Amino acid sequence: MKKLAILLTFIVAGCGSIFNGSSQDMSFDSNVKGVEIYLNGMKACKTPCVYPLDRSSSSVVISAKKKGYEEQQQIIKSNLSSVAILNLTFWPSWLTDVATGGMWRYNRDGIYIDMEKNNVKQAELATIKRDVAIRRFALLGYGDLKLEASTGHAGNYIQALAELSGKDTEHLIREINASASEVTLAHRLTGVK
Protein backbone atom coordinates (compact mmCIF):
# COMPACT_ATOMS: atom_id res chain seq x y z
CA MET A 1 0.00 0.00 0.00
CA LYS A 2 2.85 2.35 0.86
CA LYS A 3 4.52 1.71 -2.51
CA LEU A 4 1.24 2.40 -4.31
CA ALA A 5 0.85 5.72 -2.47
CA ILE A 6 4.39 6.75 -3.42
CA LEU A 7 3.82 5.71 -7.04
CA LEU A 8 0.55 7.68 -7.22
CA THR A 9 2.29 10.73 -5.78
CA PHE A 10 4.87 10.68 -8.59
CA ILE A 11 2.22 10.03 -11.23
CA VAL A 12 0.03 12.94 -10.14
CA ALA A 13 2.81 15.38 -9.24
CA GLY A 14 4.03 17.33 -12.24
CA CYS A 15 7.73 17.99 -12.74
CA GLY A 16 7.10 21.69 -13.30
CA SER A 17 5.04 21.91 -10.11
CA ILE A 18 7.70 20.09 -8.09
CA PHE A 19 10.70 22.02 -9.41
CA ASN A 20 9.11 25.41 -10.14
CA GLY A 21 6.20 25.66 -7.72
CA SER A 22 3.00 27.51 -8.55
CA SER A 23 4.51 30.97 -7.96
CA GLN A 24 7.74 32.76 -8.84
CA ASP A 25 9.37 35.29 -6.51
CA MET A 26 9.74 38.57 -8.39
CA SER A 27 11.95 41.30 -6.93
CA PHE A 28 11.18 44.94 -7.59
CA ASP A 29 13.48 47.90 -7.04
CA SER A 30 13.69 51.45 -8.30
CA ASN A 31 15.90 54.52 -8.28
CA VAL A 32 13.36 56.09 -5.89
CA LYS A 33 12.31 54.09 -2.82
CA GLY A 34 8.66 53.59 -1.90
CA VAL A 35 7.32 53.29 -5.46
CA GLU A 36 3.98 51.46 -5.52
CA ILE A 37 4.02 48.40 -7.77
CA TYR A 38 0.81 47.28 -9.47
CA LEU A 39 0.50 43.93 -11.26
CA ASN A 40 -2.27 43.89 -13.87
CA GLY A 41 -3.88 46.81 -12.04
CA MET A 42 -3.75 45.28 -8.54
CA LYS A 43 -1.45 46.83 -5.91
CA ALA A 44 1.28 44.34 -4.96
CA CYS A 45 3.99 46.09 -2.91
CA LYS A 46 6.29 49.12 -2.49
CA THR A 47 9.92 49.12 -3.62
CA PRO A 48 12.20 47.54 -2.68
CA CYS A 49 10.19 44.34 -2.37
CA VAL A 50 9.84 40.70 -3.37
CA TYR A 51 6.41 39.50 -4.45
CA PRO A 52 5.32 35.86 -5.02
CA LEU A 53 3.77 36.13 -8.50
CA ASP A 54 1.40 33.28 -9.42
CA ARG A 55 2.63 31.49 -12.54
CA SER A 56 0.40 31.82 -15.58
CA SER A 57 0.53 31.57 -19.36
CA SER A 58 -0.31 35.28 -19.60
CA SER A 59 2.05 38.22 -19.58
CA VAL A 60 1.92 40.57 -16.59
CA VAL A 61 1.69 44.35 -16.92
CA ILE A 62 3.68 46.13 -14.22
CA SER A 63 2.81 49.71 -13.36
CA ALA A 64 4.96 51.80 -11.02
CA LYS A 65 3.46 54.90 -9.39
CA LYS A 66 4.66 57.57 -6.99
CA LYS A 67 3.44 61.11 -6.42
CA GLY A 68 5.60 63.66 -8.26
CA TYR A 69 6.84 61.06 -10.76
CA GLU A 70 5.59 59.86 -14.12
CA GLU A 71 3.95 56.44 -14.11
CA GLN A 72 6.18 53.74 -15.62
CA GLN A 73 5.08 50.47 -17.18
CA GLN A 74 6.86 47.25 -18.11
CA ILE A 75 5.69 43.83 -19.25
CA ILE A 76 6.89 40.47 -17.97
CA LYS A 77 6.36 37.67 -20.48
CA SER A 78 5.55 34.10 -19.58
CA ASN A 79 7.24 31.15 -21.29
CA LEU A 80 6.92 27.39 -21.13
CA SER A 81 9.30 26.06 -18.47
CA SER A 82 12.03 23.73 -19.71
CA VAL A 83 11.21 21.34 -16.85
CA ALA A 84 7.57 21.16 -17.97
CA ILE A 85 8.63 20.27 -21.52
CA LEU A 86 10.27 17.11 -20.16
CA ASN A 87 6.95 16.28 -18.56
CA LEU A 88 5.11 16.11 -21.91
CA THR A 89 6.07 12.44 -22.13
CA PHE A 90 3.78 11.57 -19.21
CA TRP A 91 0.44 13.33 -19.59
CA PRO A 92 -1.11 12.79 -16.10
CA SER A 93 1.64 14.78 -14.42
CA TRP A 94 1.62 17.29 -17.29
CA LEU A 95 -2.06 17.97 -16.49
CA THR A 96 -1.02 18.72 -12.90
CA ASP A 97 1.48 21.30 -14.22
CA VAL A 98 -1.27 22.88 -16.34
CA ALA A 99 -3.65 23.09 -13.36
CA THR A 100 -1.09 24.54 -10.92
CA GLY A 101 0.72 26.86 -13.35
CA GLY A 102 3.97 24.98 -12.71
CA MET A 103 4.60 24.61 -16.44
CA TRP A 104 5.15 28.37 -16.88
CA ARG A 105 8.09 30.60 -16.02
CA TYR A 106 8.38 34.37 -16.28
CA ASN A 107 11.30 35.59 -18.36
CA ARG A 108 12.80 37.64 -15.50
CA ASP A 109 13.16 37.30 -11.73
CA GLY A 110 13.68 40.98 -11.04
CA ILE A 111 12.51 44.34 -12.31
CA TYR A 112 14.34 47.64 -11.86
CA ILE A 113 12.23 50.71 -12.54
CA ASP A 114 13.60 54.15 -13.32
CA MET A 115 11.13 56.74 -12.15
CA GLU A 116 11.27 60.15 -13.84
CA LYS A 117 10.21 63.31 -12.06
CA ASN A 118 7.43 65.38 -13.54
CA ASN A 119 8.64 68.56 -15.28
CA VAL A 120 12.34 67.70 -15.36
CA LYS A 121 14.77 70.23 -16.91
CA GLN A 122 16.52 69.27 -20.17
CA ALA A 123 19.99 68.85 -18.60
CA GLU A 124 18.57 66.64 -15.87
CA LEU A 125 16.61 64.68 -18.45
CA ALA A 126 19.78 63.94 -20.47
CA THR A 127 21.51 62.64 -17.31
CA ILE A 128 18.48 60.57 -16.37
CA LYS A 129 18.28 59.04 -19.86
CA ARG A 130 22.00 58.19 -19.79
CA ASP A 131 21.62 56.58 -16.35
CA VAL A 132 18.57 54.63 -17.57
CA ALA A 133 20.58 53.33 -20.53
CA ILE A 134 23.46 52.32 -18.23
CA ARG A 135 21.11 50.56 -15.80
CA ARG A 136 19.28 48.76 -18.59
CA PHE A 137 22.60 47.61 -20.09
CA ALA A 138 23.82 46.41 -16.67
CA LEU A 139 20.57 44.56 -15.93
CA LEU A 140 20.18 42.85 -19.29
CA GLY A 141 23.87 42.12 -19.89
CA TYR A 142 24.83 41.21 -16.33
CA GLY A 143 25.70 37.58 -17.05
CA ASP A 144 28.00 38.50 -19.94
CA LEU A 145 29.53 41.42 -18.02
CA LYS A 146 30.21 39.18 -15.01
CA LEU A 147 31.78 36.52 -17.23
CA GLU A 148 34.10 39.04 -18.91
CA ALA A 149 35.02 40.70 -15.60
CA SER A 150 35.90 37.35 -14.04
CA THR A 151 38.67 36.97 -16.63
CA GLY A 152 40.02 40.45 -15.82
CA HIS A 153 39.78 41.31 -19.52
CA ALA A 154 37.52 43.94 -21.08
CA GLY A 155 35.58 42.16 -23.82
CA ASN A 156 32.86 43.57 -26.07
CA TYR A 157 30.31 44.00 -23.26
CA ILE A 158 32.63 45.85 -20.88
CA GLN A 159 33.94 48.03 -23.71
CA ALA A 160 30.37 48.91 -24.72
CA LEU A 161 29.55 49.75 -21.10
CA ALA A 162 32.70 51.90 -20.87
CA GLU A 163 31.62 53.83 -23.95
CA LEU A 164 28.09 54.26 -22.61
CA SER A 165 29.12 55.29 -19.09
CA GLY A 166 32.33 57.21 -19.82
CA LYS A 167 34.18 55.12 -17.21
CA ASP A 168 37.44 53.28 -17.87
CA THR A 169 37.36 49.51 -18.30
CA GLU A 170 39.55 48.75 -15.26
CA HIS A 171 37.14 50.66 -13.01
CA LEU A 172 34.18 48.81 -14.56
CA ILE A 173 35.83 45.41 -14.06
CA ARG A 174 36.27 46.21 -10.34
CA GLU A 175 32.64 47.41 -10.04
CA ILE A 176 31.28 44.33 -11.81
CA ASN A 177 33.34 41.92 -9.71
CA ALA A 178 32.23 43.69 -6.51
CA SER A 179 28.52 43.47 -7.44
CA ALA A 180 26.53 40.50 -6.15
CA SER A 181 23.57 41.05 -8.50
CA GLU A 182 22.46 42.96 -11.56
CA VAL A 183 20.52 45.42 -9.39
CA THR A 184 23.60 46.09 -7.23
CA LEU A 185 25.66 46.72 -10.36
CA ALA A 186 23.04 49.10 -11.78
CA HIS A 187 23.06 51.04 -8.50
CA ARG A 188 26.87 51.15 -8.31
CA LEU A 189 27.28 52.41 -11.88
CA THR A 190 24.81 55.26 -11.50
CA GLY A 191 25.43 56.28 -7.90
CA VAL A 192 22.06 55.17 -6.49
CA LYS A 193 22.35 54.33 -2.79
CSV table of C-alpha atoms in Angstrom, one decimal:
chain,number,residue,atom,x,y,z
A,1,MET,CA,0.0,0.0,0.0
A,2,LYS,CA,2.8,2.4,0.9
A,3,LYS,CA,4.5,1.7,-2.5
A,4,LEU,CA,1.2,2.4,-4.3
A,5,ALA,CA,0.8,5.7,-2.5
A,6,ILE,CA,4.4,6.8,-3.4
A,7,LEU,CA,3.8,5.7,-7.0
A,8,LEU,CA,0.6,7.7,-7.2
A,9,THR,CA,2.3,10.7,-5.8
A,10,PHE,CA,4.9,10.7,-8.6
A,11,ILE,CA,2.2,10.0,-11.2
A,12,VAL,CA,0.0,12.9,-10.1
A,13,ALA,CA,2.8,15.4,-9.2
A,14,GLY,CA,4.0,17.3,-12.2
A,15,CYS,CA,7.7,18.0,-12.7
A,16,GLY,CA,7.1,21.7,-13.3
A,17,SER,CA,5.0,21.9,-10.1
A,18,ILE,CA,7.7,20.1,-8.1
A,19,PHE,CA,10.7,22.0,-9.4
A,20,ASN,CA,9.1,25.4,-10.1
A,21,GLY,CA,6.2,25.7,-7.7
A,22,SER,CA,3.0,27.5,-8.5
A,23,SER,CA,4.5,31.0,-8.0
A,24,GLN,CA,7.7,32.8,-8.8
A,25,ASP,CA,9.4,35.3,-6.5
A,26,MET,CA,9.7,38.6,-8.4
A,27,SER,CA,12.0,41.3,-6.9
A,28,PHE,CA,11.2,44.9,-7.6
A,29,ASP,CA,13.5,47.9,-7.0
A,30,SER,CA,13.7,51.5,-8.3
A,31,ASN,CA,15.9,54.5,-8.3
A,32,VAL,CA,13.4,56.1,-5.9
A,33,LYS,CA,12.3,54.1,-2.8
A,34,GLY,CA,8.7,53.6,-1.9
A,35,VAL,CA,7.3,53.3,-5.5
A,36,GLU,CA,4.0,51.5,-5.5
A,37,ILE,CA,4.0,48.4,-7.8
A,38,TYR,CA,0.8,47.3,-9.5
A,39,LEU,CA,0.5,43.9,-11.3
A,40,ASN,CA,-2.3,43.9,-13.9
A,41,GLY,CA,-3.9,46.8,-12.0
A,42,MET,CA,-3.7,45.3,-8.5
A,43,LYS,CA,-1.4,46.8,-5.9
A,44,ALA,CA,1.3,44.3,-5.0
A,45,CYS,CA,4.0,46.1,-2.9
A,46,LYS,CA,6.3,49.1,-2.5
A,47,THR,CA,9.9,49.1,-3.6
A,48,PRO,CA,12.2,47.5,-2.7
A,49,CYS,CA,10.2,44.3,-2.4
A,50,VAL,CA,9.8,40.7,-3.4
A,51,TYR,CA,6.4,39.5,-4.4
A,52,PRO,CA,5.3,35.9,-5.0
A,53,LEU,CA,3.8,36.1,-8.5
A,54,ASP,CA,1.4,33.3,-9.4
A,55,ARG,CA,2.6,31.5,-12.5
A,56,SER,CA,0.4,31.8,-15.6
A,57,SER,CA,0.5,31.6,-19.4
A,58,SER,CA,-0.3,35.3,-19.6
A,59,SER,CA,2.1,38.2,-19.6
A,60,VAL,CA,1.9,40.6,-16.6
A,61,VAL,CA,1.7,44.4,-16.9
A,62,ILE,CA,3.7,46.1,-14.2
A,63,SER,CA,2.8,49.7,-13.4
A,64,ALA,CA,5.0,51.8,-11.0
A,65,LYS,CA,3.5,54.9,-9.4
A,66,LYS,CA,4.7,57.6,-7.0
A,67,LYS,CA,3.4,61.1,-6.4
A,68,GLY,CA,5.6,63.7,-8.3
A,69,TYR,CA,6.8,61.1,-10.8
A,70,GLU,CA,5.6,59.9,-14.1
A,71,GLU,CA,3.9,56.4,-14.1
A,72,GLN,CA,6.2,53.7,-15.6
A,73,GLN,CA,5.1,50.5,-17.2
A,74,GLN,CA,6.9,47.3,-18.1
A,75,ILE,CA,5.7,43.8,-19.3
A,76,ILE,CA,6.9,40.5,-18.0
A,77,LYS,CA,6.4,37.7,-20.5
A,78,SER,CA,5.6,34.1,-19.6
A,79,ASN,CA,7.2,31.1,-21.3
A,80,LEU,CA,6.9,27.4,-21.1
A,81,SER,CA,9.3,26.1,-18.5
A,82,SER,CA,12.0,23.7,-19.7
A,83,VAL,CA,11.2,21.3,-16.9
A,84,ALA,CA,7.6,21.2,-18.0
A,85,ILE,CA,8.6,20.3,-21.5
A,86,LEU,CA,10.3,17.1,-20.2
A,87,ASN,CA,7.0,16.3,-18.6
A,88,LEU,CA,5.1,16.1,-21.9
A,89,THR,CA,6.1,12.4,-22.1
A,90,PHE,CA,3.8,11.6,-19.2
A,91,TRP,CA,0.4,13.3,-19.6
A,92,PRO,CA,-1.1,12.8,-16.1
A,93,SER,CA,1.6,14.8,-14.4
A,94,TRP,CA,1.6,17.3,-17.3
A,95,LEU,CA,-2.1,18.0,-16.5
A,96,THR,CA,-1.0,18.7,-12.9
A,97,ASP,CA,1.5,21.3,-14.2
A,98,VAL,CA,-1.3,22.9,-16.3
A,99,ALA,CA,-3.7,23.1,-13.4
A,100,THR,CA,-1.1,24.5,-10.9
A,101,GLY,CA,0.7,26.9,-13.3
A,102,GLY,CA,4.0,25.0,-12.7
A,103,MET,CA,4.6,24.6,-16.4
A,104,TRP,CA,5.2,28.4,-16.9
A,105,ARG,CA,8.1,30.6,-16.0
A,106,TYR,CA,8.4,34.4,-16.3
A,107,ASN,CA,11.3,35.6,-18.4
A,108,ARG,CA,12.8,37.6,-15.5
A,109,ASP,CA,13.2,37.3,-11.7
A,110,GLY,CA,13.7,41.0,-11.0
A,111,ILE,CA,12.5,44.3,-12.3
A,112,TYR,CA,14.3,47.6,-11.9
A,113,ILE,CA,12.2,50.7,-12.5
A,114,ASP,CA,13.6,54.1,-13.3
A,115,MET,CA,11.1,56.7,-12.2
A,116,GLU,CA,11.3,60.2,-13.8
A,117,LYS,CA,10.2,63.3,-12.1
A,118,ASN,CA,7.4,65.4,-13.5
A,119,ASN,CA,8.6,68.6,-15.3
A,120,VAL,CA,12.3,67.7,-15.4
A,121,LYS,CA,14.8,70.2,-16.9
A,122,GLN,CA,16.5,69.3,-20.2
A,123,ALA,CA,20.0,68.9,-18.6
A,124,GLU,CA,18.6,66.6,-15.9
A,125,LEU,CA,16.6,64.7,-18.5
A,126,ALA,CA,19.8,63.9,-20.5
A,127,THR,CA,21.5,62.6,-17.3
A,128,ILE,CA,18.5,60.6,-16.4
A,129,LYS,CA,18.3,59.0,-19.9
A,130,ARG,CA,22.0,58.2,-19.8
A,131,ASP,CA,21.6,56.6,-16.4
A,132,VAL,CA,18.6,54.6,-17.6
A,133,ALA,CA,20.6,53.3,-20.5
A,134,ILE,CA,23.5,52.3,-18.2
A,135,ARG,CA,21.1,50.6,-15.8
A,136,ARG,CA,19.3,48.8,-18.6
A,137,PHE,CA,22.6,47.6,-20.1
A,138,ALA,CA,23.8,46.4,-16.7
A,139,LEU,CA,20.6,44.6,-15.9
A,140,LEU,CA,20.2,42.9,-19.3
A,141,GLY,CA,23.9,42.1,-19.9
A,142,TYR,CA,24.8,41.2,-16.3
A,143,GLY,CA,25.7,37.6,-17.1
A,144,ASP,CA,28.0,38.5,-19.9
A,145,LEU,CA,29.5,41.4,-18.0
A,146,LYS,CA,30.2,39.2,-15.0
A,147,LEU,CA,31.8,36.5,-17.2
A,148,GLU,CA,34.1,39.0,-18.9
A,149,ALA,CA,35.0,40.7,-15.6
A,150,SER,CA,35.9,37.3,-14.0
A,151,THR,CA,38.7,37.0,-16.6
A,152,GLY,CA,40.0,40.4,-15.8
A,153,HIS,CA,39.8,41.3,-19.5
A,154,ALA,CA,37.5,43.9,-21.1
A,155,GLY,CA,35.6,42.2,-23.8
A,156,ASN,CA,32.9,43.6,-26.1
A,157,TYR,CA,30.3,44.0,-23.3
A,158,ILE,CA,32.6,45.9,-20.9
A,159,GLN,CA,33.9,48.0,-23.7
A,160,ALA,CA,30.4,48.9,-24.7
A,161,LEU,CA,29.5,49.8,-21.1
A,162,ALA,CA,32.7,51.9,-20.9
A,163,GLU,CA,31.6,53.8,-24.0
A,164,LEU,CA,28.1,54.3,-22.6
A,165,SER,CA,29.1,55.3,-19.1
A,166,GLY,CA,32.3,57.2,-19.8
A,167,LYS,CA,34.2,55.1,-17.2
A,168,ASP,CA,37.4,53.3,-17.9
A,169,THR,CA,37.4,49.5,-18.3
A,170,GLU,CA,39.6,48.7,-15.3
A,171,HIS,CA,37.1,50.7,-13.0
A,172,LEU,CA,34.2,48.8,-14.6
A,173,ILE,CA,35.8,45.4,-14.1
A,174,ARG,CA,36.3,46.2,-10.3
A,175,GLU,CA,32.6,47.4,-10.0
A,176,ILE,CA,31.3,44.3,-11.8
A,177,ASN,CA,33.3,41.9,-9.7
A,178,ALA,CA,32.2,43.7,-6.5
A,179,SER,CA,28.5,43.5,-7.4
A,180,ALA,CA,26.5,40.5,-6.2
A,181,SER,CA,23.6,41.0,-8.5
A,182,GLU,CA,22.5,43.0,-11.6
A,183,VAL,CA,20.5,45.4,-9.4
A,184,THR,CA,23.6,46.1,-7.2
A,185,LEU,CA,25.7,46.7,-10.4
A,186,ALA,CA,23.0,49.1,-11.8
A,187,HIS,CA,23.1,51.0,-8.5
A,188,ARG,CA,26.9,51.2,-8.3
A,189,LEU,CA,27.3,52.4,-11.9
A,190,THR,CA,24.8,55.3,-11.5
A,191,GLY,CA,25.4,56.3,-7.9
A,192,VAL,CA,22.1,55.2,-6.5
A,193,LYS,CA,22.4,54.3,-2.8
